[in-house]
Amino acid sequence: MMVNVLMKPNIQHVAERAQVSKATVSRVLNNNPQVKGEIKERVLRAIKELNYRPSTIARNLATNQTNTIGLILPDITNPYFPVLARGIEDAAHRLGYTIFISNTDNDPKLEQDIIHKMVEQQVGGIVLISSTLDEKAVNDLTSLQTPIILCDRLIENKPFDAVSIDNYRAAQEAVQYLIGQGHTRIAHLAGPKNIQSAVSRRAGYVDAMLAANLEPFVSVGTFSYESGVHQTGDLIHAYKPTAIFAANDLMALGAMHEIYRRGMRVPEDISIFGCDDIAFSAMSRPLMSTISIPAYQIGVTAVQLLDDRMKGVRAGSKNVILEHKLMHRESCIGVNRK
Amino acid sequence: MMVNVLMKPNIQHVAERAQVSKATVSRVLNNNPQVKGEIKERVLRAIKELNYRPSTIARNLATNQTNTIGLILPDITNPYFPVLARGIEDAAHRLGYTIFISNTDNDPKLEQDIIHKMVEQQVGGIVLISSTLDEKAVNDLTSLQTPIILCDRLIENKPFDAVSIDNYRAAQEAVQYLIGQGHTRIAHLAGPKNIQSAVSRRAGYVDAMLAANLEPFVSVGTFSYESGVHQTGDLIHAYKPTAIFAANDLMALGAMHEIYRRGMRVPEDISIFGCDDIAFSAMSRPLMSTISIPAYQIGVTAVQLLDDRMKGVRAGSKNVILEHKLMHRESCIGVNRK
DNA sequence: ATGAAAGCGCTAACAG
DNA sequence: CTGTTAGCGCTTTCAT
């Protein structure tokens, strides 16, 4: 058969050129040891000569397996997610998976659509950083045939595999630290209400404040830098805080910016504690004190759990909590040391 | 036939439940108008009842088409790339593609492997941000059956589609600006030698300096923050610059950090000009002056060109140059105004 | 307007 | 050890 240079060769072309059957070619492709040396050479040569690459897609169809994992996250542009994504990609790569990626912009409806699209793409599993707390959507998730693992943001009381940190406790500890430094007027820049991690952090803040007989003051934002800027502007008038605990570093950075813009200083006038420990919290001036989240490790762990599940190793759902860590840098100072 | 809830339904199951043939189901799946209303209803109902999702993978195999695009980039963790990636993803999504993503860490060997893996995955096209200037690798690229578009980093004198900015001219303009401000001792923090954009920026810097009868001083780094820190430490002793032009913002930020650590100030003691205009260059203190690159738009444009090529719309290779823009913020000051 | 059947590129029994 | 054959889930002629 004529094999035009312009058309992609398939297994049949290789078989003919090597004078063997498709099955034999398939065997050498899969490193089946029972192919005799000489024949194997012939096949290998034919493959090279034709510049043949097997079609993963056909292979997947035939084996009813897939080597793809879907990664669904809010916005890769938010600096917290790239390192999570890297952990996922690196672990996936090591296990032989390639990954589909898609952004949801925290839109629950879009999130559903993307999940379904990924299922249609025949991904073997999905890593989901969800913006969903809605009952109906969760049920839809449950009915999926495809293994799912939740990252970073949980859906409580449901049988999902998940890996995250203890956001409630992390926030609590940060606030307790601030209180220990003598602060009494500590405001909270909270994240969106449909995001579990934001909700937990807020609860941790509120409970820590109440436990110390302090009055909480919460300003709800969107996890963005601009949101941090604007909320802080309002906060300063309404509450006159000596410290701010922000639900993420982006908002903390925004707060810092606004404070300086108003001619005040961090930490001398207002202390700031962030959350996430994104790269830039260690590049700002002053350096940002924050809660370090092992994002890369969360990603790696998620893929490992997902892989287990995809291989049918595990039955019940599993919930892994990784350790966070308070990073004490330069943006916080005791209230008495002012 | 019994359809277990636990197994994924296929087109056959739907056909049986709706009492029609697979062909008919396929037709309603593809919105073929010649299916009668009542039958169409039956099929739609069966689909819903079984929670059926067609297999994209099988469909692709049958149609010999694919709806996937591969995105190969150095490191999603570098804050310049997420916005490029977003442009790509958004445009791809709009055109019905889903995207595979993979990081190369600027390793040319790994880059080759990933390209081949993507081809095996039957991606319809590849968006490549390459770390390759090597002749052999480029030839390998040329022999690919899969359409490729180069983003951001070009491979000169080769018939590839590409979209980028004019890095040479951008660097030249930034340096000319610095010279116009009275600076004569302007150092350059360059990027890796195997990366085209870094090479072009360096050339732009050198030529601008020579044209003004100034002596260039280049320190080669890795595009990382740490690299910016270390190179600057050395620079300050070896060259005593009054201004630094960094090949990217991450290094510029590192330079700024090191300058403050040594008790000097930006811009009073040393001016800094960056490149990329990543989000954090507008969050630092002082705000970073930099070259703005339309990363999102580069991504969008790349996908549009790739789509054309995938649909066979275009024949010859096409090279799109987008406009950059100098962002004058706070990190630069005239040498006489000190 | 609908169905039957062949085929996309590959794998996996089963023979030999 | 190697070849034959029958699918994987879908689309697409070609009949009817």
CSV table of N, CA and C (backbone and C1' of nucleotides) in Angstrom, one decimal, chain A residues 116 119-120 122 143 145, chain B residues 3 5 7-15 17 22 24-30 43-56 58-59, chain D residues 9-11:
chain,number,residue,atom,x,y,z
A,116,HIS,N,-19.6,17.9,33.0
A,116,HIS,CA,-20.2,17.0,32.1
A,116,HIS,C,-19.4,16.9,30.8
A,119,VAL,N,-16.6,14.5,31.4
A,119,VAL,CA,-17.1,13.2,31.4
A,119,VAL,C,-17.3,12.7,30.0
A,120,GLU,N,-17.8,13.5,29.2
A,120,GLU,CA,-17.9,13.1,27.8
A,120,GLU,C,-16.6,12.9,27.1
A,122,GLN,N,-14.4,11.5,28.3
A,122,GLN,CA,-13.9,10.2,28.8
A,122,GLN,C,-12.7,10.3,29.8
A,143,SER,N,-24.1,11.4,41.3
A,143,SER,CA,-24.6,10.4,40.3
A,143,SER,C,-23.6,10.1,39.2
A,145,GLN,N,-20.5,8.8,37.1
A,145,GLN,CA,-19.8,7.5,37.0
A,145,GLN,C,-18.3,7.7,37.2
B,3,VAL,N,-29.9,-2.7,32.1
B,3,VAL,CA,-28.9,-1.7,32.2
B,3,VAL,C,-28.6,-1.4,33.6
B,5,VAL,N,-27.3,0.4,36.8
B,5,VAL,CA,-27.1,1.8,37.1
B,5,VAL,C,-25.6,2.1,37.2
B,7,MET,N,-23.2,0.9,35.4
B,7,MET,CA,-22.3,1.0,34.2
B,7,MET,C,-22.8,2.1,33.3
B,8,LYS,N,-21.8,2.6,32.6
B,8,LYS,CA,-22.0,3.7,31.7
B,8,LYS,C,-22.9,3.3,30.6
B,9,PRO,N,-24.0,3.9,30.3
B,9,PRO,CA,-24.8,3.6,29.2
B,9,PRO,C,-24.1,4.0,27.9
B,10,ASN,N,-24.3,3.3,26.8
B,10,ASN,CA,-23.8,3.7,25.5
B,10,ASN,C,-25.0,3.9,24.5
B,11,ILE,N,-24.6,4.2,23.3
B,11,ILE,CA,-25.6,4.5,22.4
B,11,ILE,C,-26.6,3.4,22.1
B,12,GLN,N,-26.1,2.2,22.3
B,12,GLN,CA,-26.9,1.0,22.1
B,12,GLN,C,-28.0,0.9,23.1
B,13,HIS,N,-27.6,1.2,24.4
B,13,HIS,CA,-28.6,1.1,25.4
B,13,HIS,C,-29.7,2.1,25.2
B,14,VAL,N,-29.3,3.3,24.7
B,14,VAL,CA,-30.3,4.3,24.5
B,14,VAL,C,-31.2,3.9,23.3
B,15,ALA,N,-30.6,3.3,22.3
B,15,ALA,CA,-31.4,2.9,21.1
B,15,ALA,C,-32.4,1.8,21.6
B,17,ARG,N,-33.8,1.3,24.6
B,17,ARG,CA,-34.8,1.9,25.4
B,17,ARG,C,-35.8,2.7,24.6
B,22,LYS,N,-29.4,2.5,16.5
B,22,LYS,CA,-28.2,3.4,16.9
B,22,LYS,C,-28.1,4.6,16.0
B,24,THR,N,-30.4,6.3,14.5
B,24,THR,CA,-31.3,7.3,14.8
B,24,THR,C,-30.9,8.1,16.1
B,25,VAL,N,-30.4,7.3,17.0
B,25,VAL,CA,-29.9,8.0,18.2
B,25,VAL,C,-28.8,9.0,17.8
B,26,SER,N,-27.9,8.5,17.0
B,26,SER,CA,-26.8,9.3,16.6
B,26,SER,C,-27.3,10.5,15.9
B,27,ARG,N,-28.3,10.4,15.1
B,27,ARG,CA,-28.9,11.5,14.4
B,27,ARG,C,-29.4,12.6,15.4
B,28,VAL,N,-30.1,12.2,16.4
B,28,VAL,CA,-30.6,13.2,17.3
B,28,VAL,C,-29.5,13.8,18.1
B,29,LEU,N,-28.5,13.0,18.4
B,29,LEU,CA,-27.3,13.5,19.1
B,29,LEU,C,-26.7,14.6,18.3
B,30,ASN,N,-26.7,14.5,17.0
B,30,ASN,CA,-26.1,15.5,16.1
B,30,ASN,C,-27.0,16.5,15.5
B,43,VAL,N,-36.3,9.4,22.0
B,43,VAL,CA,-34.8,9.2,22.2
B,43,VAL,C,-34.3,10.2,23.3
B,44,LEU,N,-34.8,11.4,23.2
B,44,LEU,CA,-34.4,12.4,24.2
B,44,LEU,C,-34.7,11.9,25.6
B,45,ARG,N,-35.9,11.4,25.7
B,45,ARG,CA,-36.3,10.9,27.0
B,45,ARG,C,-35.4,9.7,27.5
B,46,ALA,N,-35.1,8.8,26.6
B,46,ALA,CA,-34.3,7.7,27.0
B,46,ALA,C,-32.9,8.2,27.4
B,47,ILE,N,-32.4,9.2,26.7
B,47,ILE,CA,-31.1,9.8,27.0
B,47,ILE,C,-31.1,10.3,28.5
B,48,LYS,N,-32.2,11.1,28.7
B,48,LYS,CA,-32.3,11.7,30.0
B,48,LYS,C,-32.4,10.6,31.1
B,49,GLU,N,-33.3,9.6,30.8
B,49,GLU,CA,-33.6,8.6,31.8
B,49,GLU,C,-32.3,7.8,32.2
B,50,LEU,N,-31.5,7.5,31.2
B,50,LEU,CA,-30.3,6.7,31.4
B,50,LEU,C,-29.1,7.6,31.8
B,51,ASN,N,-29.3,8.9,31.8
B,51,ASN,CA,-28.2,9.8,32.1
B,51,ASN,C,-27.1,9.6,31.2
B,52,TYR,N,-27.4,9.4,29.9
B,52,TYR,CA,-26.4,9.1,28.9
B,52,TYR,C,-25.6,10.3,28.4
B,53,ARG,N,-24.3,10.1,28.3
B,53,ARG,CA,-23.4,11.1,27.7
B,53,ARG,C,-22.6,10.4,26.6
B,54,PRO,N,-22.7,10.9,25.4
B,54,PRO,CA,-21.9,10.3,24.3
B,54,PRO,C,-20.4,10.3,24.6
B,55,SER,N,-19.7,9.4,24.1
B,55,SER,CA,-18.3,9.3,24.3
B,55,SER,C,-17.6,10.1,23.2
B,56,THR,N,-17.0,11.2,23.6
B,56,THR,CA,-16.3,12.1,22.7
B,56,THR,C,-15.2,11.3,22.0
B,58,ALA,N,-15.0,8.1,21.3
B,58,ALA,CA,-15.5,7.2,20.2
B,58,ALA,C,-15.9,8.1,19.0
B,59,ARG,N,-16.5,9.2,19.3
B,59,ARG,CA,-16.9,10.0,18.2
B,59,ARG,C,-15.7,10.6,17.4
D,9,DG,P,-18.5,0.2,24.8
D,9,DG,O5',-18.8,1.5,24.0
D,9,DG,C5',-18.1,2.7,24.3
D,9,DG,C4',-18.4,3.8,23.2
D,9,DG,C3',-19.9,4.0,23.0
D,9,DG,O3',-20.1,5.4,22.9
D,9,DG,C1',-18.8,3.5,20.9
D,10,DC,P,-21.5,6.0,22.6
D,10,DC,O5',-21.3,6.4,21.1
D,10,DC,C5',-20.5,7.6,20.8
D,10,DC,C4',-20.0,7.6,19.4
D,10,DC,C3',-21.1,8.0,18.3
D,10,DC,O3',-20.9,9.4,18.0
D,10,DC,C1',-19.8,6.1,17.6
D,11,DT,P,-21.9,10.1,17.0
D,11,DT,O5',-21.4,9.7,15.6
D,11,DT,C5',-20.1,10.2,15.2
D,11,DT,C4',-19.8,9.7,13.8
D,11,DT,C3',-20.7,10.3,12.7
D,11,DT,O3',-19.8,10.6,11.6
D,11,DT,C1',-20.7,8.0,12.5
